[in-house]
Short mmCIF file of C-alpha atoms and ligand atoms in Angstrom, two decimals:
data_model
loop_
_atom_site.label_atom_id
_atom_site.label_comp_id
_atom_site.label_asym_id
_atom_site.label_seq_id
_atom_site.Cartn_x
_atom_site.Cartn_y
_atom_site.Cartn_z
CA UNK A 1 41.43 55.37 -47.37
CA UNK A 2 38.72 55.93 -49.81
CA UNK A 3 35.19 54.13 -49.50
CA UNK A 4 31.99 54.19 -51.42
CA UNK A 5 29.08 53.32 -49.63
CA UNK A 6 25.17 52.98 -50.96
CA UNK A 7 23.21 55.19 -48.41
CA UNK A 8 19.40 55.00 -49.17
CA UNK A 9 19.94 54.08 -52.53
CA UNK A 10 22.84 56.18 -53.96
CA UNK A 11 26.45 55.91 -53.75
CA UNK A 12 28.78 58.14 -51.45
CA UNK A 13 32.47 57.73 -52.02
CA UNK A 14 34.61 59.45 -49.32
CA UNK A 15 38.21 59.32 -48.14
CA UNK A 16 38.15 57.87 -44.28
CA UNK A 17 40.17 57.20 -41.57
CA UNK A 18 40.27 53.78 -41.20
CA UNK A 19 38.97 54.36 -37.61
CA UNK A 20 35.90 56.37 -38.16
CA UNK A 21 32.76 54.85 -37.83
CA UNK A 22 29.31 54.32 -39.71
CA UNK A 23 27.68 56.95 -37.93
CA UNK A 24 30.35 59.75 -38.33
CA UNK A 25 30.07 58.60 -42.02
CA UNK A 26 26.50 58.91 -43.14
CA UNK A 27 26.10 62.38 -40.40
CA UNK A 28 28.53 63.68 -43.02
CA UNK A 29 26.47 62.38 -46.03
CA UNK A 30 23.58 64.19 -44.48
CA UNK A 31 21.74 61.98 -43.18
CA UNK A 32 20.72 63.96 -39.61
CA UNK A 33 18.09 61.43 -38.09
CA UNK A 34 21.12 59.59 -37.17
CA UNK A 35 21.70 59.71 -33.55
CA UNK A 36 24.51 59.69 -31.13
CA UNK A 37 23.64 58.56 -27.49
CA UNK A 38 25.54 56.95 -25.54
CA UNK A 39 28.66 55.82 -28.07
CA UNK A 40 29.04 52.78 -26.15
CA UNK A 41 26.68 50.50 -28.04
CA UNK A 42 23.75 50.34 -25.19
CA UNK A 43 21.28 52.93 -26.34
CA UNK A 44 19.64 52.18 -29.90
CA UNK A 45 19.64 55.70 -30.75
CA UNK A 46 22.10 55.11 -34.09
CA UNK A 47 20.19 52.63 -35.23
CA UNK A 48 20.51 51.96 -39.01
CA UNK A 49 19.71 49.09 -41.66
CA UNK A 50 23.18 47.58 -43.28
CA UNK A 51 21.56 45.20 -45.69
CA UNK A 52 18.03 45.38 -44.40
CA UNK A 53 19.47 44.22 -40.82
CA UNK A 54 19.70 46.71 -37.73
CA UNK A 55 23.20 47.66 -36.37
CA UNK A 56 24.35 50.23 -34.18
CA UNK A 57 26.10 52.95 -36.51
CA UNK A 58 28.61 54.55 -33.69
CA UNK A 59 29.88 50.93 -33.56
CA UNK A 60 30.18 49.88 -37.22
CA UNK A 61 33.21 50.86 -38.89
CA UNK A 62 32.18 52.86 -42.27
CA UNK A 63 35.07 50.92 -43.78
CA UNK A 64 33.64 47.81 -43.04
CA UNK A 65 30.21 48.80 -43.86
CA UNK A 66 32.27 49.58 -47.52
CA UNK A 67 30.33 47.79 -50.51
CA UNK A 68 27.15 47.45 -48.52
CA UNK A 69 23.77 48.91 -48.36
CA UNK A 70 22.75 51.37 -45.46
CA UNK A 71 19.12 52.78 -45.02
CA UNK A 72 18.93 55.28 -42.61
CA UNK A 73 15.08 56.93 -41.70
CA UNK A 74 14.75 58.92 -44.65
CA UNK A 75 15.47 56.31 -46.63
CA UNK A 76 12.40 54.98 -45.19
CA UNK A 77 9.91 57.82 -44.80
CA UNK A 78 7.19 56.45 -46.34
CA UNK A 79 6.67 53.17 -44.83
CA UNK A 80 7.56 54.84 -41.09
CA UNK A 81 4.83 57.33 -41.72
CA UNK A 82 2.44 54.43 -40.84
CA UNK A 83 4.05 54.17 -37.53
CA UNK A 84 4.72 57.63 -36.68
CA UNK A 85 1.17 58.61 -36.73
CA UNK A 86 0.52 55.79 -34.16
CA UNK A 87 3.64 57.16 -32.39
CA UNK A 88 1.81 60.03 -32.71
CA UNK A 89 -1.71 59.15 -31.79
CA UNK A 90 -0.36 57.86 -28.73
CA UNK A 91 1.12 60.74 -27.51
CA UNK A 92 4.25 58.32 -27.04
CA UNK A 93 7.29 60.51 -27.57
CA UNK A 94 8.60 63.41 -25.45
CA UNK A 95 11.78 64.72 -26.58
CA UNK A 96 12.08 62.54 -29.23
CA UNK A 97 15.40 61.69 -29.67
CA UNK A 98 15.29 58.81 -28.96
CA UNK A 99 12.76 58.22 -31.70
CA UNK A 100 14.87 57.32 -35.31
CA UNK A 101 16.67 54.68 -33.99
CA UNK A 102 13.66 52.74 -32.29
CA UNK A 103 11.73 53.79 -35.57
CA UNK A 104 14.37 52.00 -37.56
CA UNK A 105 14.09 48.81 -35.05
CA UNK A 106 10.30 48.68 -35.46
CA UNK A 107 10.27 48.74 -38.82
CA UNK A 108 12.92 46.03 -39.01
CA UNK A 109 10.90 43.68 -36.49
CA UNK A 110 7.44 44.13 -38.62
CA UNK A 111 9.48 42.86 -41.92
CA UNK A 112 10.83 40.45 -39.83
CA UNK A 113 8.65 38.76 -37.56
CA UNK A 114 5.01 37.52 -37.78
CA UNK A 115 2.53 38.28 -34.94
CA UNK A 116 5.21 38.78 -32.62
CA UNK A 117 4.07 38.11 -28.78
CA UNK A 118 4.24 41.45 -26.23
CA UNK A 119 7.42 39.85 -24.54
CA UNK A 120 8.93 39.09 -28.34
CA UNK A 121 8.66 42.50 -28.86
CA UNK A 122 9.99 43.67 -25.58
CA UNK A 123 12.70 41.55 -26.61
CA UNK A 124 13.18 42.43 -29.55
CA UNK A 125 13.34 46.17 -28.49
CA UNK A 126 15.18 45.75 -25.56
CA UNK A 127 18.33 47.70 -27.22
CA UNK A 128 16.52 51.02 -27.70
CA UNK A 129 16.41 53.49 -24.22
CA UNK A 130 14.11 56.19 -24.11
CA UNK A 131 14.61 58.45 -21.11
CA UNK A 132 11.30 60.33 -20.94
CA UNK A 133 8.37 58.11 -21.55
CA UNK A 134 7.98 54.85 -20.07
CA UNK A 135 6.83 52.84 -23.02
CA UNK A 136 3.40 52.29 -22.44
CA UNK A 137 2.84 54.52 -25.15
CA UNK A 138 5.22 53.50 -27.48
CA UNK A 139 4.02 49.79 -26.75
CA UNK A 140 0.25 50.87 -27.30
CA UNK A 141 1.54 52.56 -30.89
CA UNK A 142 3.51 49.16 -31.44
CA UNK A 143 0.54 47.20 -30.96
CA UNK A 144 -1.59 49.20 -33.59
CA UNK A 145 1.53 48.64 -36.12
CA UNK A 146 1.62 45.44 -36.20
CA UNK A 147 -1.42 45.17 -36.80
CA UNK A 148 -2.11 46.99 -40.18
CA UNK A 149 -1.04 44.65 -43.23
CA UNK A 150 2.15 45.00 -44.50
CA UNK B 1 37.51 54.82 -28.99
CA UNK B 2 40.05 52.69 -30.29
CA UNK B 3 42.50 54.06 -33.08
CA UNK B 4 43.17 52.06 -35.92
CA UNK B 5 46.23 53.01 -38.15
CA UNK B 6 45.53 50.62 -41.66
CA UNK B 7 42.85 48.55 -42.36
CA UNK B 8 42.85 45.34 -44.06
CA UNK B 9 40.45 42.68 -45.39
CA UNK B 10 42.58 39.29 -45.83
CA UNK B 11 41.34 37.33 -48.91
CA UNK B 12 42.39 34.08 -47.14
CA UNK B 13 42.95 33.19 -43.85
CA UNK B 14 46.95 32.78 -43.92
CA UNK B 15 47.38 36.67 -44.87
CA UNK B 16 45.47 37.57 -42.03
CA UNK B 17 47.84 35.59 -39.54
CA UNK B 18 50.36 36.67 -41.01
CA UNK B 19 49.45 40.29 -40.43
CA UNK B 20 48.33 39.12 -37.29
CA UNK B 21 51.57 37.85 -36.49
CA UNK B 22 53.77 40.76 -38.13
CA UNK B 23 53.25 43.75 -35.37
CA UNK B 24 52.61 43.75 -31.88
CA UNK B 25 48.82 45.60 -32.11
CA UNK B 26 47.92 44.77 -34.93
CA UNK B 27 44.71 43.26 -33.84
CA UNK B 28 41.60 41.05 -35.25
CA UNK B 29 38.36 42.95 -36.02
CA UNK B 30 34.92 40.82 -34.43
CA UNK B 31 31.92 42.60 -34.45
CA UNK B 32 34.44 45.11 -32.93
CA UNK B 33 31.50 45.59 -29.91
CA UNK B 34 33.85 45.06 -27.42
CA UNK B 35 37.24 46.77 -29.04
CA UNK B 36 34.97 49.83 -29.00
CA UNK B 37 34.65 49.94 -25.39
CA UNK B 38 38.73 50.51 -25.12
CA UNK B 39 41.21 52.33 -25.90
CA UNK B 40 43.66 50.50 -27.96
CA UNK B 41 45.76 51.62 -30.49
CA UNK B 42 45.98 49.36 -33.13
CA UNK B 43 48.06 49.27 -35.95
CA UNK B 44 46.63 47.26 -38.42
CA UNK B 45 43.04 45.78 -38.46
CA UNK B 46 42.51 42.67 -39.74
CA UNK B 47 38.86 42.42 -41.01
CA UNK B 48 37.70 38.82 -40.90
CA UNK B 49 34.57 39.53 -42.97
CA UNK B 50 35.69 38.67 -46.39
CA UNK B 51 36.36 34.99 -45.71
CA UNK B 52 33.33 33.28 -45.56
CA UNK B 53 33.45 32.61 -41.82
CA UNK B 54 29.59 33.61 -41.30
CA UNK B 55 27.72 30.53 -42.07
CA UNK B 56 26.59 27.96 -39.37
CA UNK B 57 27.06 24.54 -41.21
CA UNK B 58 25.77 21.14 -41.57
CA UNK B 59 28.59 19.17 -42.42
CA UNK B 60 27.01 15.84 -42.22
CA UNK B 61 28.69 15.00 -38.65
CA UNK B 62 29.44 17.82 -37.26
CA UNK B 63 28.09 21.66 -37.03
CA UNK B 64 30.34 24.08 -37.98
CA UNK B 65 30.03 28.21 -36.47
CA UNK B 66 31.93 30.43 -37.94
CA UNK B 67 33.65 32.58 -36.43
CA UNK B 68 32.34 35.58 -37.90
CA UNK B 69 28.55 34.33 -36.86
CA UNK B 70 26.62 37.06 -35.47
CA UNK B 71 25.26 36.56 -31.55
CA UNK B 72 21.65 37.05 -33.47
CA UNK B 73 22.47 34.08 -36.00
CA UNK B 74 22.67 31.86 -33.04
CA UNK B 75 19.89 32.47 -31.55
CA UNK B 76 17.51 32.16 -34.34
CA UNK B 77 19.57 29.08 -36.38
CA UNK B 78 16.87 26.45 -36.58
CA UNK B 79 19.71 23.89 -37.26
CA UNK B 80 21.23 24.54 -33.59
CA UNK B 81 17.69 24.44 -32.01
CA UNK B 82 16.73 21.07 -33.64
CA UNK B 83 19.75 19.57 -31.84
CA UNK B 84 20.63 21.60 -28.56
CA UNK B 85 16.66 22.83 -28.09
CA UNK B 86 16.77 26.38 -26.72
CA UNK B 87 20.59 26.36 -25.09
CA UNK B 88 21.79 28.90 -27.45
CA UNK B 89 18.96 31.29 -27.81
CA UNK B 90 18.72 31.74 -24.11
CA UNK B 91 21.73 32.04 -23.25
CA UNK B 92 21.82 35.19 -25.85
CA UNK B 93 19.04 36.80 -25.59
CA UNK B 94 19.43 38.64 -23.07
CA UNK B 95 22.67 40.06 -24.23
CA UNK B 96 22.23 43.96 -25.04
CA UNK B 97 20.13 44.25 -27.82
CA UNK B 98 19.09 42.97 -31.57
CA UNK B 99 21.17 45.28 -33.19
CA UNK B 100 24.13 44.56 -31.16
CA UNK B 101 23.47 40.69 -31.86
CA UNK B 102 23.63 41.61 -35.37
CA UNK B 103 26.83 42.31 -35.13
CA UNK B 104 28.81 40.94 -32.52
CA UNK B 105 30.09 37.35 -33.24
CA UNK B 106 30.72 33.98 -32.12
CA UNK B 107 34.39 34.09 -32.84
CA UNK B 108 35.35 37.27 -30.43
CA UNK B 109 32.87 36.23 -27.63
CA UNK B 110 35.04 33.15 -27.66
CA UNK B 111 38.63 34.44 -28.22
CA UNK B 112 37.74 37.34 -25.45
CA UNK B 113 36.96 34.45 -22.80
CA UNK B 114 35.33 37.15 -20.93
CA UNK B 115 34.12 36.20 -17.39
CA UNK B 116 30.81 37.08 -17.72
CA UNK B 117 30.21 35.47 -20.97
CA UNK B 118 26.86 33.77 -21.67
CA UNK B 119 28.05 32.55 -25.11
CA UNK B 120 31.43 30.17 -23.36
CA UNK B 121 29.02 29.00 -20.93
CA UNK B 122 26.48 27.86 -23.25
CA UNK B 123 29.49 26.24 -25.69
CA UNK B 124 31.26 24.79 -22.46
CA UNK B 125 28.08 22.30 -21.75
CA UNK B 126 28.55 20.97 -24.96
CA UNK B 127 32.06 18.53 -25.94
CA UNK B 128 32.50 21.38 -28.53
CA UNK B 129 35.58 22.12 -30.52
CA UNK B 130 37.56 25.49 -31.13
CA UNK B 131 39.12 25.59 -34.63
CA UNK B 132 42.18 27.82 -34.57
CA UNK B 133 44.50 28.19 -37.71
CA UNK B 134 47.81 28.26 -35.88
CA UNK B 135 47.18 25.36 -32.96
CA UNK B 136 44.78 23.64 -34.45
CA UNK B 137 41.64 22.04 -33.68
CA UNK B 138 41.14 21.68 -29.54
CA UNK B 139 38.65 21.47 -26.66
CA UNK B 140 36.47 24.20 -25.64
CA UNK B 141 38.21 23.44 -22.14
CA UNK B 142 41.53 23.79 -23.29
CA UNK B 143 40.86 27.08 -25.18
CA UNK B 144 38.83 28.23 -22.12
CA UNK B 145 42.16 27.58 -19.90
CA UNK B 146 44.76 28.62 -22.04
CA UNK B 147 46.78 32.03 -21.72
CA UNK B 148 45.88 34.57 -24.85
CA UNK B 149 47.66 34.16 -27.42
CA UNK B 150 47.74 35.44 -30.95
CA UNK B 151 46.01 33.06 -33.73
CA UNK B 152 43.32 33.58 -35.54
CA UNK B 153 39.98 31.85 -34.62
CA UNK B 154 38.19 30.15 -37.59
CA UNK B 155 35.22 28.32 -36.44
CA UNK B 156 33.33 26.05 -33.43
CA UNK B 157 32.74 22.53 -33.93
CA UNK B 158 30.07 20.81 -32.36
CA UNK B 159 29.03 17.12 -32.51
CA UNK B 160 25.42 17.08 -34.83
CA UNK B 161 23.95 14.58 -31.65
CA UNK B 162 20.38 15.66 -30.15
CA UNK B 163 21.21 16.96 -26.41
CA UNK B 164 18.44 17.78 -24.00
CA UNK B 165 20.43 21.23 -22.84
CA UNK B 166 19.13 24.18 -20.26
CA UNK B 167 20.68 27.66 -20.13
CA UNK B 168 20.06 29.63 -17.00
CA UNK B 169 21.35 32.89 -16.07
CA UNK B 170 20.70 35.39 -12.76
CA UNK B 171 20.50 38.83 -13.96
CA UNK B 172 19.59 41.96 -11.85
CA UNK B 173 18.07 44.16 -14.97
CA UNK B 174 17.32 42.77 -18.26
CA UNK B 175 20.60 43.62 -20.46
CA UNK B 176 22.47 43.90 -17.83
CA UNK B 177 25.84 41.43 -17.31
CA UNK B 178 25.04 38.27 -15.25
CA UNK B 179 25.78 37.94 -11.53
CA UNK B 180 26.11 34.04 -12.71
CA UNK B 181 25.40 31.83 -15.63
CA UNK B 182 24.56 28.09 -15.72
CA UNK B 183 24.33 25.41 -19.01
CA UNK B 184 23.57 22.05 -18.49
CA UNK B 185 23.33 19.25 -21.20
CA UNK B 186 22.35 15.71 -21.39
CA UNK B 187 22.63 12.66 -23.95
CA UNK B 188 22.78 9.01 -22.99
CA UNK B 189 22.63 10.24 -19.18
CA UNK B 190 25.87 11.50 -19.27
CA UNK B 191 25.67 15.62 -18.44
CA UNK B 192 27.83 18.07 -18.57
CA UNK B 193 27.28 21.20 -16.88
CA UNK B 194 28.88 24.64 -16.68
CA UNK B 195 28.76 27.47 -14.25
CA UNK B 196 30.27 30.91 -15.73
CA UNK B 197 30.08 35.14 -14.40
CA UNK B 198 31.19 33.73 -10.91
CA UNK B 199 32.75 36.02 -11.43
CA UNK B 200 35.79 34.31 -13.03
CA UNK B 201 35.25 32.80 -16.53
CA UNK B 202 32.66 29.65 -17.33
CA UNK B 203 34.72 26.28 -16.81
CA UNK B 204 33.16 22.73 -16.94
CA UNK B 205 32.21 22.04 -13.50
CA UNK B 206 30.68 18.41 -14.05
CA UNK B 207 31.01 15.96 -16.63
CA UNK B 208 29.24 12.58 -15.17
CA UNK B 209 25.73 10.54 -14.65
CA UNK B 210 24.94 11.31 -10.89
CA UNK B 211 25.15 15.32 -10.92
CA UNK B 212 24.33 16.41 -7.17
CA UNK B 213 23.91 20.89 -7.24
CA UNK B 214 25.11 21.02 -4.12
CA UNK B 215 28.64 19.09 -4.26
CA UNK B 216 29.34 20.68 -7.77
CA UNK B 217 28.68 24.00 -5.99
CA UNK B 218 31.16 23.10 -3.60
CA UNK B 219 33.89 22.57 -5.49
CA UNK B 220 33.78 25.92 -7.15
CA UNK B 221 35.28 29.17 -6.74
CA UNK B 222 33.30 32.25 -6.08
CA UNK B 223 34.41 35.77 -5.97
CA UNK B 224 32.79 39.14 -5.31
CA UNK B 225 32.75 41.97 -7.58
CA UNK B 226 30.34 45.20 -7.83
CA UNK B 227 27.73 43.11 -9.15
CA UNK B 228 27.29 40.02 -6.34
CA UNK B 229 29.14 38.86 -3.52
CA UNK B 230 30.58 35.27 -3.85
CA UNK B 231 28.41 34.46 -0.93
CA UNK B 232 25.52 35.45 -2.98
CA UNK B 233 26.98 33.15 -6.06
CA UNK B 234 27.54 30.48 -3.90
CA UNK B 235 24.01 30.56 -2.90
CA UNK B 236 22.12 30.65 -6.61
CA UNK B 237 24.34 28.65 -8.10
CA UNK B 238 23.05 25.51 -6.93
CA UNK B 239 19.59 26.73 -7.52
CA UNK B 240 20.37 27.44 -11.41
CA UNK B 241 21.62 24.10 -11.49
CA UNK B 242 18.80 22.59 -10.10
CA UNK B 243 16.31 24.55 -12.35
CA UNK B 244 18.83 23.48 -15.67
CA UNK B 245 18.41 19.84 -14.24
CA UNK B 246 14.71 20.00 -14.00
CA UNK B 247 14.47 21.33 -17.65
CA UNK B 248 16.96 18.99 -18.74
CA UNK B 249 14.85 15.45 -17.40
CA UNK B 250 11.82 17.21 -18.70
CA UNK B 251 13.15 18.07 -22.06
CA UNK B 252 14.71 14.01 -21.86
C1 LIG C 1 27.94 46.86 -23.46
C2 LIG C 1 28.22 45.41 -23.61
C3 LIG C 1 27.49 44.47 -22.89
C4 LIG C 1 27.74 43.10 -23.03
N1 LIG C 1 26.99 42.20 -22.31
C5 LIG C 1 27.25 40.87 -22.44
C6 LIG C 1 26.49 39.91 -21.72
O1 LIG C 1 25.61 40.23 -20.94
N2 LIG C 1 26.79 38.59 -21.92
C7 LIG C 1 27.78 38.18 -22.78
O2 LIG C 1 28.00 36.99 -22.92
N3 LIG C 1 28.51 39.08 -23.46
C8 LIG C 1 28.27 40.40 -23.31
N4 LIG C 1 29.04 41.30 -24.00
C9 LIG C 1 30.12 40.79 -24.87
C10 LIG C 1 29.61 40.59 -26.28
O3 LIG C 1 28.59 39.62 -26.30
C11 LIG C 1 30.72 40.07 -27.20
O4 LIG C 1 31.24 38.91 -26.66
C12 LIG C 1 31.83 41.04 -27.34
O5 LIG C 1 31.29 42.23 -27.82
C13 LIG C 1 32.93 40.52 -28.28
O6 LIG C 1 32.40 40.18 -29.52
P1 LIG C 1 32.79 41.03 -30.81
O7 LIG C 1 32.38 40.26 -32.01
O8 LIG C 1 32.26 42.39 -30.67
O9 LIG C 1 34.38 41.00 -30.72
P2 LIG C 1 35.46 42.18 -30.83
O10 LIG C 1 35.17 43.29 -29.89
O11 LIG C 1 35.64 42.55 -32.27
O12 LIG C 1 36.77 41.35 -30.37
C14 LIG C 1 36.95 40.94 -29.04
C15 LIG C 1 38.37 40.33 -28.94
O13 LIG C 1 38.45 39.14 -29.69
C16 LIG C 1 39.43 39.22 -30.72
N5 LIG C 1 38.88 38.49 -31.86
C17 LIG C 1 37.67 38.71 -32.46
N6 LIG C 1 37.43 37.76 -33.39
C18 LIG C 1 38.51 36.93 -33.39
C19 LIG C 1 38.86 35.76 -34.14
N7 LIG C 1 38.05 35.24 -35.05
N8 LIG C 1 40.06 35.18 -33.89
C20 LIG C 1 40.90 35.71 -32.96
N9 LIG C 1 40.63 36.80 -32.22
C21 LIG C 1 39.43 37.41 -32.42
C22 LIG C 1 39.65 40.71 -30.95
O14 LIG C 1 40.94 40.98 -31.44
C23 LIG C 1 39.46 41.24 -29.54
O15 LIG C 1 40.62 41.07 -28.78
C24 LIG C 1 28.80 42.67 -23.89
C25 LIG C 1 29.54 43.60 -24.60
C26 LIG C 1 29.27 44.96 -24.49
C27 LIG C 1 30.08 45.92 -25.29
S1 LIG C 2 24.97 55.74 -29.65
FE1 LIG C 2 25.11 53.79 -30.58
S2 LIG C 2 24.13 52.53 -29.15
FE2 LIG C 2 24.08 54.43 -28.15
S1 LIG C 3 11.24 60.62 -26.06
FE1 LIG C 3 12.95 61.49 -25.06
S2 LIG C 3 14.39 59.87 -25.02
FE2 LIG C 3 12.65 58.95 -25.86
#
């Protein structure tokens, strides 16, 4: 089947199989910050935005995402730079896999909630697994986010 | 993986029983969280997602969930907190993640009647309604009891009536499935309360004024499984229903 879909802003049309998913989909349109961990929906790591909203990618069906809006991270560069640096400054990534999909989730819970509390953001990130650092870190980088204005 | 063979996005909801209805696997599409876990191969998908049945209504007397409502949609709805308090956000919550909120929905949490299901427990503690195109409109009890069969799943009805309601759940890790899950509502002293992840699925275990833990713990079933012994559920369960009670009279 054939499916156009707006990645970060432009339009990709592609014949599909109706069975392949977001993820495979925007891998092919290039989009290489997109991460596969665990495929069964636990992990965070293929985190995108359909419609400003966060959804696991390898989960998604791309002809169901068909019509809608995906960001992926670098759609978003600029306004994750912010973060990053606190990521960063924090020397709160290891690996760093794990690291466009929670980006994409901590972006998404800045636009969406206010002065969240430490266990609303626990919460909130509860779906992203890192397997090297702890969180302390990332949590002390979160922190500083949140607090710069939007 | 699943495979999927066609793919199709009814415009109304009698096209997609009838492709429902015209093929062994041809199967509905959810949030398709769960289909993704197996291995099923399907022959045509039917999409609900282009027929409007993501909105949680006001409808004067009644509030109306769609079944195409994400997990994430009930927790935050400020309609369903001004009535049933905090039942529906925490009994979700602690399901997976946000982004998998986003996307899975009311409607296949329901039709899957999974055992350890947070989202039938919660609905079971409330007189609420499953709206099904084929059989009609019935009780969350019946549909919780009944075999599977194929129909499509359009909405849940529930009565727009302040409850005082409780959800509690025993969990070993955050994210993790429950080892048992307890909802307990209360309006004009009559409660209803619902034990679920025993590990068979949620049923109504009391619908009265006098609710006593211990007795309605008594006349459950418990089973083991790798996450809990049914000793071990017979033992918290009254405990959960205690701590639901003692929410309940304070929320009251
Ligand atoms: C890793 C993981 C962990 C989970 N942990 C929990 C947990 O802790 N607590 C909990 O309560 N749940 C949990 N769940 C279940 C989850 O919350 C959803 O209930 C589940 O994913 C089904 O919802 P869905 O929208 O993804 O449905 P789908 O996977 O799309 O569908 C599930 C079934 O319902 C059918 N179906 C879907 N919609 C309809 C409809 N409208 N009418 C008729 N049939 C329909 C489908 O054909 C399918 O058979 C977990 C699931 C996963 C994958
Ligand atoms: S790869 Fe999608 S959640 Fe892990
Ligand atoms: S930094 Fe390695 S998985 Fe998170």
């Amino acid at each position: 089947m054939q499916i156009t879909i707006a990645i970060n802003g432009k339009n990709y049309t592609r014949l599909v199989d109706p069975d392949t998913t977001l993820y495979t989909f925007v891998r092919d349109c290039g989009c290489y910050s997109v991460k596969c961990g665990c495929e069964t929906t636990n992990c965070g790591l293929c985190t995108v935005w359909m419609d400003g909203t966060p959804v696991l990618s390898c989960s998604v069906l791309a002809a169901r995402a068909a019509g809608h809006e995906i960001t992926t991270l670098e759609g978003v560069l600029e306004e994750s730079k912010q973060f990053t640096d606190f990521l960063a400054a924090e020397g709160a990534e290891q690996c760093g896999f794990c690291s466009p999909g929670f980006i994409m989730n901590v972006l998404a819970m800045k636009r969406e909630l206010s002065n969240p509390t430490e266990s609303e953001i626990q919460q909130y990130l509860s779906g992203n697994l890192c397997r090297c650092t702890g969180y302390a870190g990332q949590m002390r980088a979160i922190r500083k986010y949140m607090e710069v204005e939007a | 993986m699943y495979t999927i063979r066609q793919f199709l996005r009814p415009s109304n909801v009698e096209e997609a029983y009838q492709a429902l209805t015209a093929a062994r696997n041809n199967t509905v599409l959810g949030g398709c969280m769960w289909l993704r876990l197996g291995h099923r191969a399907i022959g045509t998908a039917i999409d609900l997602s282009g027929l409007n049945l993501d909105a949680i209504t006001d409808t004067g007397d009644t509030i109306e969930i769609g079944a195409m409502v994400s997990l994430r949609q009930l927790e935050t709805s400020e309609l369903l907190q001004q009535q049933y308090g905090t039942l529906f956000r925490d009994a979700v919550s602690g399901i997976v993640g946000t982004q998998f909120r986003n996307t899975a929905t009311v409607g296949g949490s329901v039709y899957g009647r999974f055992g350890f299901s947070d989202v039938l427990t919660a609905l079971l503690a409330l007189p609420a309604q499953v709206k099904l195109y084929r059989r009609g409109t019935i009780s969350i009890e019946e549909f919780a009891a009944m075999p599977y069969e194929k129909d499509i799943l359009e909405s849940i009805i529930l009565p727009k009536q302040i409850y005082a309601a409780s959800y509690q759940h025993m969990r070993f890790q955050a994210t993790d499935f429950p080892v048992l899950t307890c909802a307990v509502s209360c309006r004009d002293d009559v409660y209803r309360i619902s034990v679920g992840a025993r590990p068979q699925k949620a049923c109504l275990a009391y619908h009265g004024s006098s609710p006593d833990a211990q007795r309605i713990t008594d006349n459950l079933n418990f089973s083991s499984n790798m996450r809990a012994s049914a000793d071990y559920r017979r033992k918290i369960c009254p405990v959960l229903i205690r701590r639901a009670l003692k929410e309940v009279q304070v929320c009251r």
